[in-house]
Amino acid sequence: MSEKRHILSIQVDNEPGVLSRIVGLFSGRGYNIESLNVAATNEPEISRITMVTTADPGIMEQIKKQLHKLINVVTVHDLTESDYVQRELALIKVHAKADNRGELINIVDIFRYKIVDVGPEHVTIQATATEDKLRAFIELVTPMGIKEIVRTGSIALYRGN
């Protein structure tokens, strides 16, 4: 069977050591975590972990069962086969001298991103988008010279109720 990307939404008790146990489960079994995001939810005692990993269907079932066995795990949802909203935040610092600054500003406007810092030889852009749109933007500005990128990784929620 072929491997597929999965977005897992895991609700856990908001307590010290919970994330460590979940990451330990993955590393101990040789599973890779492509991105990881953790924050408290609207219920302060619960945190949501949004995790992206790649696995075939059998391994993914194993991962979900092992996650459910952990004491502090409340729920585990694989959003991949459902209707969901996904976004990623990135800060991208791009070389921007006088000769290409106008072009870069136009590209930022087309993508509806935001310039959050400007220096004599750089512009820092805040980009919130799907992974595909973010990848397209990065490919477009790479020839101008990317100085730095920092990305949050995916966050996602089911659509609707």
Short mmCIF file of N, CA and C in Angstrom, two decimals, residues 2 6 9 14 17 42 56-57 64 80 83-84 90-91 117 131 133 142 151 157:
data_model
loop_
_atom_site.label_atom_id
_atom_site.label_comp_id
_atom_site.label_asym_id
_atom_site.label_seq_id
_atom_site.Cartn_x
_atom_site.Cartn_y
_atom_site.Cartn_z
N SER A 2 0.34 2.31 -0.59
CA SER A 2 1.15 3.52 -0.71
C SER A 2 0.96 4.44 0.50
N HIS A 6 -1.11 12.56 6.25
CA HIS A 6 -2.25 12.61 7.17
C HIS A 6 -2.11 13.81 8.09
N SER A 9 -5.55 15.59 14.29
CA SER A 9 -5.96 16.56 15.29
C SER A 9 -6.15 15.78 16.59
N ASN A 14 -4.03 19.38 29.04
CA ASN A 14 -3.02 20.43 29.01
C ASN A 14 -2.15 20.30 30.26
N GLY A 17 4.52 17.19 30.06
CA GLY A 17 4.94 15.84 29.69
C GLY A 17 4.08 15.14 28.65
N ASN A 42 -10.10 26.48 23.53
CA ASN A 42 -11.01 27.37 24.27
C ASN A 42 -11.30 26.83 25.67
N ASP A 56 1.22 4.58 5.45
CA ASP A 56 0.22 3.81 4.71
C ASP A 56 -0.97 3.57 5.64
N PRO A 57 -2.12 3.14 5.10
CA PRO A 57 -3.33 3.01 5.93
C PRO A 57 -3.16 2.10 7.15
N LYS A 64 -2.99 5.64 15.34
CA LYS A 64 -4.17 6.15 16.03
C LYS A 64 -4.51 5.29 17.25
N THR A 80 -7.71 13.88 7.29
CA THR A 80 -7.34 13.71 5.90
C THR A 80 -8.49 13.33 4.98
N ASP A 83 -13.76 16.83 5.27
CA ASP A 83 -13.76 18.21 4.79
C ASP A 83 -13.19 19.08 5.91
N TYR A 84 -12.05 19.70 5.68
CA TYR A 84 -11.39 20.48 6.73
C TYR A 84 -10.78 21.75 6.16
N ALA A 90 3.72 31.64 7.80
CA ALA A 90 5.16 31.71 7.53
C ALA A 90 5.61 33.17 7.58
N LEU A 91 6.81 33.38 8.06
CA LEU A 91 7.50 34.67 7.94
C LEU A 91 8.65 34.42 6.98
N ASP A 117 7.95 43.87 7.97
CA ASP A 117 9.22 44.52 8.30
C ASP A 117 9.94 44.88 7.01
N GLU A 131 -0.79 24.99 2.30
CA GLU A 131 0.59 24.61 1.97
C GLU A 131 0.89 24.82 0.49
N LYS A 133 -0.47 27.01 -1.69
CA LYS A 133 -0.35 28.44 -2.01
C LYS A 133 0.96 28.99 -1.46
N THR A 142 11.83 32.86 -4.71
CA THR A 142 13.16 32.26 -4.54
C THR A 142 14.22 32.90 -5.44
N ARG A 151 8.34 28.70 9.57
CA ARG A 151 6.96 28.26 9.31
C ARG A 151 6.38 27.59 10.55
N LEU A 157 -8.89 22.35 11.17
CA LEU A 157 -10.14 22.06 11.87
C LEU A 157 -11.14 21.49 10.87
#
